[in-house]
Amino acid sequence: MKIAVLSGKGGTGKTLVSVNLAAVSPESVYIDCDVEEPNGYLFFKPQDIKNKRVTVKLPQADSKLCNGCRTCVNFCKFNALAYIKNNLIVFNEICHSCGGCLLFCPQKAISEKDREIGMIQRGISGNVRVVTGMLNIGEASGVPVIEKLLQDSRKENKDVFIDCPPGSACMVMESIKDADYCILVAEPTIFGVHNLEMVYELVNLFQKPFGVVLNKCLEGENPAEDYCLQNEIKILNKIPFDLELGTMNSNGQIAVRKHPKYRDLFQNLLQAVRKEARHETASDS
Amino acid sequence: MKIAIPVDDNSMDTSVCISFGRAPYFLLYDTETEENNFLNNSAAASQGGAGIKAAQNIVDSGAEAIITPRCGENAAEVLKVAEIALYKNTNNSIRDNIEALKEGKLNLLDDIHPGFHQHGGS
């Protein structure tokens, strides 16, 4: 089962939830898709690390074969190509590596070269295989790194926990595409409701089964909870606003490996997720 | 010499457009024959890379100089390879700028900005 954890903004608790769920599961894979600033590995401190480069394809023209017909320039929807003074100029940051220019070149003058945009790091932390995507600084899009991360996880028969980037843009869409179930993490504020709405719209658009985890819950009013009740959104669990949990988290410790209290909390959450996800599959078939 | 200016409308009474890549039109003005032509900027509606496409269109039009308030990095790279000179306009009147260029009163545009890339601005 693949479970994606998402939220409308950073700092809501996606990593807290996904790291602890992965740690509490008997055997699991944790995939950090927040490739711009991955931090799950700081908690797991994985061993036996292996790195793999992630590259994208960039076109290059052979000036001997190119006759300046500009089929490629006219084809490129992203305007990544210009033809000036008998030379094809390629703008690396704008190219989406679609390969169309290569395909349509009547002279077969275009070939592809690799450009490194990031890497994937794999390691082991007890019962968890930790896979982290890391995008190089200054790159325009992490989507190719996320694609690679999830490609390899397709064959997995263990539970996979996908720690998504914040927000609801392309990189998040890429991260939840294959997920069987989505967990939306929300904060108990009006701002938290706005962030929740963003990801709520997204999972609906993708028609993914989902439930909400309310994080940092205090006594008294909880606008995020009210929002869930009004919209009949399943609340999976509530995580209290808790100094001890916050301290462990900021020290890079995994709460479920430190304290039975939190082990119970996340075990219950995992059970709730399993029950919901199964229920969804059953009602689908 | 043929010069190109990003403009807001296809008329000699219009003003210089504040954007290069997303200007609706380019005025192509021939300083010798005093002929003017308006080029519909097909790049204006592009999702991305508007500057590159606009620069390509201007290069193809045969212009040798451009008068513009600003220009992004990518467009500037295309224009540099094509050896087209970039001048900074002094005000919004097309005619004034053309006169100023003829008299050698325009400065070269030296502050090339990194581009807006769909992050606001125009």
Tab-separated table of C-alpha atoms in Angstrom:
chain	number	residue	atom	x	y	z
A	1	MET	CA	0.000	0.000	0.000
A	2	LYS	CA	1.281	3.440	-0.925
A	3	ILE	CA	0.375	6.261	1.446
A	4	ALA	CA	1.145	9.873	0.582
A	5	VAL	CA	1.330	12.527	3.299
A	6	LEU	CA	0.645	16.093	2.210
A	7	SER	CA	-0.237	19.555	3.475
A	8	GLY	CA	-0.786	23.013	2.093
A	9	LYS	CA	2.327	24.513	3.628
A	10	GLY	CA	5.627	23.595	5.210
A	11	GLY	CA	5.959	22.985	8.935
A	12	THR	CA	2.529	21.409	9.380
A	13	GLY	CA	3.885	17.994	10.296
A	14	LYS	CA	4.141	15.926	7.086
A	15	THR	CA	7.561	14.610	8.000
A	16	LEU	CA	6.550	13.942	11.628
A	17	VAL	CA	3.589	11.872	10.435
A	18	SER	CA	5.300	9.996	7.584
A	19	VAL	CA	8.522	9.252	9.488
A	20	ASN	CA	6.663	7.938	12.531
A	21	LEU	CA	4.208	5.885	10.474
A	22	ALA	CA	7.078	4.291	8.563
A	23	ALA	CA	8.914	3.585	11.818
A	24	VAL	CA	5.889	2.031	13.493
A	25	SER	CA	5.075	-0.220	10.540
A	26	PRO	CA	6.760	-3.687	10.789
A	27	GLU	CA	8.542	-3.313	7.447
A	28	SER	CA	8.302	-0.255	5.277
A	29	VAL	CA	9.825	2.131	2.759
A	30	TYR	CA	9.997	5.857	3.458
A	31	ILE	CA	10.350	8.064	0.372
A	32	ASP	CA	11.178	11.740	0.813
A	33	CYS	CA	9.708	13.534	-2.206
A	34	ASP	CA	10.303	16.981	-0.705
A	35	VAL	CA	13.340	17.132	-2.979
A	36	GLU	CA	13.997	20.853	-2.509
A	37	GLU	CA	14.614	20.406	1.188
A	38	PRO	CA	14.445	16.756	2.224
A	39	ASN	CA	14.709	16.224	5.972
A	40	GLY	CA	13.352	12.739	6.704
A	41	TYR	CA	16.875	11.279	6.596
A	42	LEU	CA	17.848	13.539	9.509
A	43	PHE	CA	15.476	11.492	11.678
A	44	PHE	CA	16.286	8.048	10.302
A	45	LYS	CA	20.067	8.583	10.034
A	46	PRO	CA	20.213	5.717	7.512
A	47	GLN	CA	23.166	3.327	7.169
A	48	ASP	CA	24.685	1.671	4.082
A	49	ILE	CA	24.117	4.732	1.962
A	50	LYS	CA	24.127	4.466	-1.799
A	51	ASN	CA	23.807	7.481	-4.088
A	52	LYS	CA	22.501	7.546	-7.644
A	53	ARG	CA	22.660	10.539	-9.960
A	54	VAL	CA	19.451	11.815	-11.555
A	55	THR	CA	19.874	13.234	-15.029
A	56	VAL	CA	17.621	14.736	-17.655
A	57	LYS	CA	18.105	14.736	-21.420
A	58	LEU	CA	19.107	17.907	-23.222
A	59	PRO	CA	19.116	18.303	-26.982
A	60	GLN	CA	22.230	19.284	-28.905
A	61	ALA	CA	22.452	19.913	-32.630
A	62	ASP	CA	25.143	18.703	-34.986
A	63	SER	CA	25.918	21.839	-36.967
A	64	LYS	CA	27.129	19.742	-39.926
A	65	LEU	CA	23.755	18.028	-40.274
A	66	CYS	CA	21.476	20.947	-39.275
A	67	ASN	CA	20.177	22.878	-42.267
A	68	GLY	CA	18.377	25.544	-40.243
A	69	CYS	CA	14.838	24.460	-41.105
A	70	ARG	CA	13.715	25.389	-37.556
A	71	THR	CA	11.224	22.565	-37.212
A	72	CYS	CA	12.551	22.110	-33.684
A	73	VAL	CA	12.369	25.816	-32.769
A	74	ASN	CA	8.774	26.050	-33.969
A	75	PHE	CA	7.814	22.816	-32.266
A	76	CYS	CA	9.139	23.710	-28.802
A	77	LYS	CA	6.132	24.872	-26.781
A	78	PHE	CA	8.439	26.069	-24.011
A	79	ASN	CA	10.564	28.241	-26.341
A	80	ALA	CA	13.714	26.543	-25.122
A	81	LEU	CA	15.307	26.771	-28.564
A	82	ALA	CA	16.465	29.645	-30.767
A	83	TYR	CA	18.198	29.529	-34.128
A	84	ILE	CA	20.644	32.402	-34.547
A	85	LYS	CA	23.451	32.821	-37.076
A	86	ASN	CA	23.368	29.203	-38.259
A	87	ASN	CA	23.465	27.912	-34.702
A	88	LEU	CA	20.891	26.245	-32.502
A	89	ILE	CA	20.882	27.716	-28.989
A	90	VAL	CA	19.431	25.517	-26.227
A	91	PHE	CA	18.247	27.063	-22.957
A	92	ASN	CA	18.888	24.310	-20.417
A	93	GLU	CA	16.676	25.669	-17.645
A	94	ILE	CA	13.697	26.032	-19.949
A	95	CYS	CA	13.943	22.655	-21.696
A	96	HIS	CA	11.460	20.085	-20.316
A	97	SER	CA	13.351	17.163	-21.891
A	98	CYS	CA	10.303	16.075	-23.874
A	99	GLY	CA	12.438	14.895	-26.777
A	100	GLY	CA	10.093	16.377	-29.402
A	101	CYS	CA	12.829	18.360	-31.162
A	102	LEU	CA	14.827	15.184	-31.642
A	103	LEU	CA	11.787	13.309	-32.910
A	104	PHE	CA	10.725	15.930	-35.444
A	105	CYS	CA	14.130	16.944	-36.830
A	106	PRO	CA	13.977	16.007	-40.540
A	107	GLN	CA	17.790	16.052	-40.781
A	108	LYS	CA	18.323	13.825	-37.715
A	109	ALA	CA	20.744	16.498	-36.545
A	110	ILE	CA	19.700	16.485	-32.887
A	111	SER	CA	21.051	14.115	-30.279
A	112	GLU	CA	20.710	14.085	-26.511
A	113	LYS	CA	23.188	14.519	-23.713
A	114	ASP	CA	22.705	14.024	-19.982
A	115	ARG	CA	22.575	16.827	-17.469
A	116	GLU	CA	22.649	16.074	-13.746
A	117	ILE	CA	19.892	17.796	-11.759
A	118	GLY	CA	20.015	15.914	-8.464
A	119	MET	CA	20.464	12.552	-6.810
A	120	ILE	CA	18.696	9.753	-4.995
A	121	GLN	CA	20.107	8.475	-1.738
A	122	ARG	CA	19.168	5.054	-0.353
A	123	GLY	CA	19.899	3.625	3.069
A	124	ILE	CA	18.537	1.465	5.865
A	125	SER	CA	17.293	2.475	9.296
A	126	GLY	CA	16.109	-0.576	11.262
A	127	ASN	CA	12.815	-1.728	9.755
A	128	VAL	CA	12.702	1.150	7.270
A	129	ARG	CA	14.300	1.511	3.860
A	130	VAL	CA	14.946	5.236	3.520
A	131	VAL	CA	14.910	6.747	0.038
A	132	THR	CA	15.611	10.460	-0.346
A	133	GLY	CA	15.369	12.668	-3.416
A	134	MET	CA	17.751	15.631	-3.516
A	135	LEU	CA	17.424	18.352	-6.111
A	136	ASN	CA	20.468	20.452	-6.937
A	137	ILE	CA	20.240	24.085	-5.883
A	138	GLY	CA	19.008	26.408	-8.611
A	139	GLU	CA	17.136	23.765	-10.628
A	140	ALA	CA	13.741	24.834	-11.909
A	141	SER	CA	11.773	21.648	-11.263
A	142	GLY	CA	12.113	18.596	-9.047
A	143	VAL	CA	9.543	16.594	-11.011
A	144	PRO	CA	12.163	14.404	-12.792
A	145	VAL	CA	13.724	13.452	-9.433
A	146	ILE	CA	10.286	12.543	-8.000
A	147	GLU	CA	9.469	10.528	-11.143
A	148	LYS	CA	12.639	8.472	-10.627
A	149	LEU	CA	11.942	8.049	-6.902
A	150	LEU	CA	8.487	6.626	-7.502
A	151	GLN	CA	9.392	4.574	-10.573
A	152	ASP	CA	11.551	2.338	-8.401
A	153	SER	CA	8.873	2.035	-5.707
A	154	ARG	CA	6.292	0.539	-8.099
A	155	LYS	CA	7.574	-2.980	-7.498
A	156	GLU	CA	7.498	-2.601	-3.703
A	157	ASN	CA	5.207	-4.961	-1.821
A	158	LYS	CA	5.958	-3.372	1.548
A	159	ASP	CA	4.119	-0.335	2.860
A	160	VAL	CA	5.416	2.810	1.189
A	161	PHE	CA	5.148	6.193	2.906
A	162	ILE	CA	5.568	9.168	0.605
A	163	ASP	CA	6.586	12.432	2.300
A	164	CYS	CA	5.334	15.042	-0.203
A	165	PRO	CA	6.592	18.566	-0.879
A	166	PRO	CA	4.404	21.313	0.638
A	167	GLY	CA	1.589	22.927	-1.358
A	168	SER	CA	-0.447	21.563	-4.239
A	169	ALA	CA	1.635	22.243	-7.360
A	170	CYS	CA	3.268	19.964	-9.967
A	171	MET	CA	5.712	18.290	-7.594
A	172	VAL	CA	2.900	17.307	-5.208
A	173	MET	CA	0.748	16.017	-8.072
A	174	GLU	CA	3.669	13.885	-9.232
A	175	SER	CA	4.137	12.576	-5.677
A	176	ILE	CA	0.520	11.454	-5.132
A	177	LYS	CA	-0.154	10.120	-8.640
A	178	ASP	CA	0.435	6.485	-7.677
A	179	ALA	CA	-0.697	6.698	-4.050
A	180	ASP	CA	-3.462	4.390	-2.831
A	181	TYR	CA	-4.360	6.702	0.017
A	182	CYS	CA	-3.594	10.289	1.041
A	183	ILE	CA	-3.160	11.697	4.526
A	184	LEU	CA	-3.745	15.450	4.769
A	185	VAL	CA	-2.056	17.081	7.752
A	186	ALA	CA	-3.703	20.237	9.099
A	187	GLU	CA	-3.040	22.825	11.789
A	188	PRO	CA	-5.803	24.105	14.115
A	189	THR	CA	-5.909	27.687	12.812
A	190	ILE	CA	-7.851	29.644	10.186
A	191	PHE	CA	-4.664	29.725	8.116
A	192	GLY	CA	-4.493	25.956	8.588
A	193	VAL	CA	-7.996	25.652	7.113
A	194	HIS	CA	-6.930	27.589	4.041
A	195	ASN	CA	-3.932	25.266	3.578
A	196	LEU	CA	-6.125	22.234	4.107
A	197	GLU	CA	-8.545	23.457	1.434
A	198	MET	CA	-5.712	23.537	-1.129
A	199	VAL	CA	-4.784	19.887	-0.683
A	200	TYR	CA	-8.419	18.867	-0.226
A	201	GLU	CA	-9.133	20.250	-3.704
A	202	LEU	CA	-6.124	18.413	-5.084
A	203	VAL	CA	-7.010	14.961	-3.741
A	204	ASN	CA	-10.548	15.429	-4.977
A	205	LEU	CA	-9.254	16.354	-8.414
A	206	PHE	CA	-7.141	13.194	-8.441
A	207	GLN	CA	-10.033	11.202	-6.954
A	208	LYS	CA	-7.817	9.797	-4.230
A	209	PRO	CA	-9.257	8.367	-1.015
A	210	PHE	CA	-8.031	10.471	1.891
A	211	GLY	CA	-8.339	11.366	5.540
A	212	VAL	CA	-7.112	14.192	7.748
A	213	VAL	CA	-4.681	14.186	10.652
A	214	LEU	CA	-5.154	17.194	12.913
A	215	ASN	CA	-1.766	18.186	14.276
A	216	LYS	CA	-0.808	20.488	17.162
A	217	CYS	CA	-4.251	20.201	18.730
A	218	LEU	CA	-5.009	22.334	21.805
A	219	GLU	CA	-8.014	22.479	24.080
A	220	GLY	CA	-10.757	24.703	22.724
A	221	GLU	CA	-11.467	25.859	19.215
A	222	ASN	CA	-10.094	23.984	16.222
A	223	PRO	CA	-11.109	25.595	12.907
A	224	ALA	CA	-9.544	22.728	10.918
A	225	GLU	CA	-11.668	20.218	12.814
A	226	ASP	CA	-14.784	22.344	12.211
A	227	TYR	CA	-13.947	22.425	8.517
A	228	CYS	CA	-13.663	18.629	8.398
A	229	LEU	CA	-16.965	18.178	10.218
A	230	GLN	CA	-18.752	20.643	7.940
A	231	ASN	CA	-17.437	18.959	4.807
A	232	GLU	CA	-17.827	15.412	6.119
A	233	ILE	CA	-14.102	14.735	5.856
A	234	LYS	CA	-12.794	11.708	7.741
A	235	ILE	CA	-10.581	12.658	10.708
A	236	LEU	CA	-8.067	9.854	11.165
A	237	ASN	CA	-6.446	11.037	14.341
A	238	LYS	CA	-5.530	14.047	16.449
A	239	ILE	CA	-1.967	14.709	17.522
A	240	PRO	CA	-1.820	16.934	20.617
A	241	PHE	CA	0.261	20.090	20.868
A	242	ASP	CA	2.914	18.571	23.054
A	243	LEU	CA	6.235	20.043	24.175
A	244	GLU	CA	7.834	16.639	24.622
A	245	LEU	CA	6.937	15.580	21.077
A	246	GLY	CA	8.083	18.947	19.733
A	247	THR	CA	11.420	18.683	21.522
A	248	MET	CA	12.051	15.160	20.236
A	249	ASN	CA	11.118	16.249	16.756
A	250	SER	CA	13.419	19.263	16.783
A	251	ASN	CA	16.251	17.073	18.059
A	252	GLY	CA	15.843	14.758	15.081
A	253	GLN	CA	14.482	11.863	17.131
A	254	ILE	CA	11.737	9.495	16.034
A	255	ALA	CA	9.031	9.662	18.697
A	256	VAL	CA	7.723	6.101	18.215
A	257	ARG	CA	11.211	4.688	18.764
A	258	LYS	CA	11.602	6.668	21.991
A	259	HIS	CA	8.325	6.505	23.839
A	260	PRO	CA	5.499	3.912	24.065
A	261	LYS	CA	2.956	6.733	24.339
A	262	TYR	CA	3.742	7.898	20.812
A	263	ARG	CA	4.146	4.349	19.564
A	264	ASP	CA	0.496	3.809	20.537
A	265	LEU	CA	-0.589	7.068	18.943
A	266	PHE	CA	0.974	6.318	15.553
A	267	GLN	CA	0.038	2.634	15.705
A	268	ASN	CA	-3.579	3.744	16.067
A	269	LEU	CA	-3.160	6.157	13.170
A	270	LEU	CA	-1.672	3.428	10.988
A	271	GLN	CA	-4.585	1.148	11.851
A	272	ALA	CA	-7.065	3.891	10.999
A	273	VAL	CA	-5.348	4.459	7.661
A	274	ARG	CA	-5.302	0.756	6.846
A	275	LYS	CA	-8.973	0.427	7.712
A	276	GLU	CA	-9.913	3.441	5.585
A	277	ALA	CA	-7.770	2.397	2.631
A	278	ARG	CA	-9.189	-1.125	2.697
A	279	HIS	CA	-12.676	0.245	2.950
A	280	GLU	CA	-12.029	2.399	-0.109
A	281	THR	CA	-10.697	-0.502	-2.157
A	282	ALA	CA	-13.648	-2.634	-1.110
A	283	SER	CA	-16.206	-0.005	-2.067
A	284	ASP	CA	-14.411	0.577	-5.378
A	285	SER	CA	-14.563	-3.046	-6.476
B	1	MET	CA	19.278	50.960	-39.963
B	2	LYS	CA	16.251	48.955	-38.899
B	3	ILE	CA	15.284	49.320	-35.246
B	4	ALA	CA	12.723	47.420	-33.179
B	5	ILE	CA	10.713	48.822	-30.240
B	6	PRO	CA	8.235	46.904	-28.050
B	7	VAL	CA	4.971	48.895	-28.180
B	8	ASP	CA	1.491	48.793	-26.684
B	9	ASP	CA	-0.469	49.168	-29.943
B	10	ASN	CA	0.029	48.986	-33.700
B	11	SER	CA	0.048	52.728	-34.280
B	12	MET	CA	2.769	55.396	-34.385
B	13	ASP	CA	0.906	57.281	-31.606
B	14	THR	CA	1.216	54.464	-29.110
B	15	SER	CA	3.820	54.254	-26.350
B	16	VAL	CA	6.808	52.062	-25.582
B	17	CYS	CA	5.681	48.873	-23.814
B	18	ILE	CA	7.233	48.249	-20.386
B	19	SER	CA	7.701	44.576	-21.243
B	20	PHE	CA	9.976	43.191	-23.931
B	21	GLY	CA	8.962	39.532	-24.264
B	22	ARG	CA	5.271	40.125	-23.662
B	23	ALA	CA	4.768	43.355	-25.604
B	24	PRO	CA	1.714	43.023	-27.879
B	25	TYR	CA	3.570	44.457	-30.900
B	26	PHE	CA	7.017	45.421	-32.088
B	27	LEU	CA	7.472	48.528	-34.188
B	28	LEU	CA	10.027	47.968	-36.935
B	29	TYR	CA	11.317	51.322	-38.041
B	30	ASP	CA	13.772	51.932	-40.867
B	31	THR	CA	15.780	55.071	-40.110
B	32	GLU	CA	16.797	55.529	-43.774
B	33	THR	CA	13.490	55.074	-45.568
B	34	GLU	CA	11.425	56.175	-42.508
B	35	GLU	CA	9.127	53.252	-43.161
B	36	ASN	CA	7.321	51.636	-40.254
B	37	ASN	CA	5.897	48.167	-39.805
B	38	PHE	CA	4.181	46.535	-36.864
B	39	LEU	CA	5.105	43.005	-35.994
B	40	ASN	CA	2.502	41.047	-34.073
B	41	ASN	CA	4.414	39.548	-31.145
B	42	SER	CA	3.430	35.885	-31.268
B	43	ALA	CA	5.519	35.285	-28.130
B	44	ALA	CA	3.238	37.406	-25.915
B	45	ALA	CA	0.845	34.525	-25.247
B	46	SER	CA	3.560	31.916	-24.571
B	47	GLN	CA	3.410	30.061	-21.299
B	48	GLY	CA	7.135	30.413	-20.856
B	49	GLY	CA	10.221	31.494	-22.751
B	50	ALA	CA	8.436	34.549	-24.195
B	51	GLY	CA	11.657	36.565	-24.239
B	52	ILE	CA	13.498	33.924	-26.259
B	53	LYS	CA	10.747	33.674	-28.845
B	54	ALA	CA	10.326	37.457	-29.078
B	55	ALA	CA	14.076	37.862	-29.544
B	56	GLN	CA	14.065	35.201	-32.248
B	57	ASN	CA	11.245	37.037	-34.057
B	58	ILE	CA	13.165	40.306	-33.923
B	59	VAL	CA	16.349	38.676	-35.194
B	60	ASP	CA	14.332	37.182	-38.063
B	61	SER	CA	12.873	40.596	-38.885
B	62	GLY	CA	16.364	41.857	-39.692
B	63	ALA	CA	16.479	44.585	-37.024
B	64	GLU	CA	19.940	45.762	-36.018
B	65	ALA	CA	19.034	47.653	-32.835
B	66	ILE	CA	16.350	47.560	-30.167
B	67	ILE	CA	15.042	50.352	-27.960
B	68	THR	CA	13.458	48.917	-24.809
B	69	PRO	CA	12.973	49.827	-21.135
B	70	ARG	CA	14.168	46.401	-20.004
B	71	CYS	CA	15.197	42.988	-21.205
B	72	GLY	CA	15.486	39.587	-19.529
B	73	GLU	CA	18.560	37.356	-19.401
B	74	ASN	CA	17.477	34.753	-21.932
B	75	ALA	CA	16.322	37.277	-24.533
B	76	ALA	CA	19.557	39.215	-24.031
B	77	GLU	CA	21.565	36.061	-24.722
B	78	VAL	CA	19.784	35.487	-28.034
B	79	LEU	CA	20.245	39.134	-29.027
B	80	LYS	CA	23.909	39.079	-28.048
B	81	VAL	CA	24.626	36.076	-30.287
B	82	ALA	CA	22.764	37.883	-33.068
B	83	GLU	CA	24.856	41.010	-32.384
B	84	ILE	CA	21.846	43.271	-31.994
B	85	ALA	CA	22.461	46.404	-29.936
B	86	LEU	CA	20.130	47.113	-27.008
B	87	TYR	CA	19.352	50.746	-26.153
B	88	LYS	CA	17.427	52.057	-23.163
B	89	ASN	CA	14.487	54.335	-23.967
B	90	THR	CA	14.401	57.823	-22.430
B	91	ASN	CA	10.628	58.278	-22.297
B	92	ASN	CA	7.454	56.663	-23.607
B	93	SER	CA	7.109	58.492	-26.915
B	94	ILE	CA	8.123	56.381	-29.894
B	95	ARG	CA	9.113	59.356	-32.049
B	96	ASP	CA	11.229	60.965	-29.333
B	97	ASN	CA	13.136	57.747	-28.820
B	98	ILE	CA	13.761	57.281	-32.534
B	99	GLU	CA	15.036	60.876	-32.762
B	100	ALA	CA	17.237	60.379	-29.718
B	101	LEU	CA	18.734	57.221	-31.214
B	102	LYS	CA	19.448	59.009	-34.499
B	103	GLU	CA	21.231	61.766	-32.583
B	104	GLY	CA	23.221	59.241	-30.597
B	105	LYS	CA	21.614	60.324	-27.327
B	106	LEU	CA	20.432	56.904	-26.136
B	107	ASN	CA	22.493	54.830	-23.725
B	108	LEU	CA	23.042	51.127	-24.107
B	109	LEU	CA	20.815	49.023	-21.836
B	110	ASP	CA	23.146	47.488	-19.304
B	111	ASP	CA	20.907	46.252	-16.488
B	112	ILE	CA	19.718	42.920	-17.784
B	113	HIS	CA	17.287	41.425	-15.266
B	114	PRO	CA	16.980	37.692	-14.490
B	115	GLY	CA	13.503	37.491	-16.031
B	116	PHE	CA	10.106	37.163	-14.394
B	117	HIS	CA	9.302	33.602	-15.455
B	118	GLN	CA	5.614	33.757	-14.559
B	119	HIS	CA	6.325	35.294	-11.179
B	120	GLY	CA	4.458	38.552	-11.579
B	121	GLY	CA	5.656	41.602	-13.456
B	122	SER	CA	5.150	41.995	-17.151
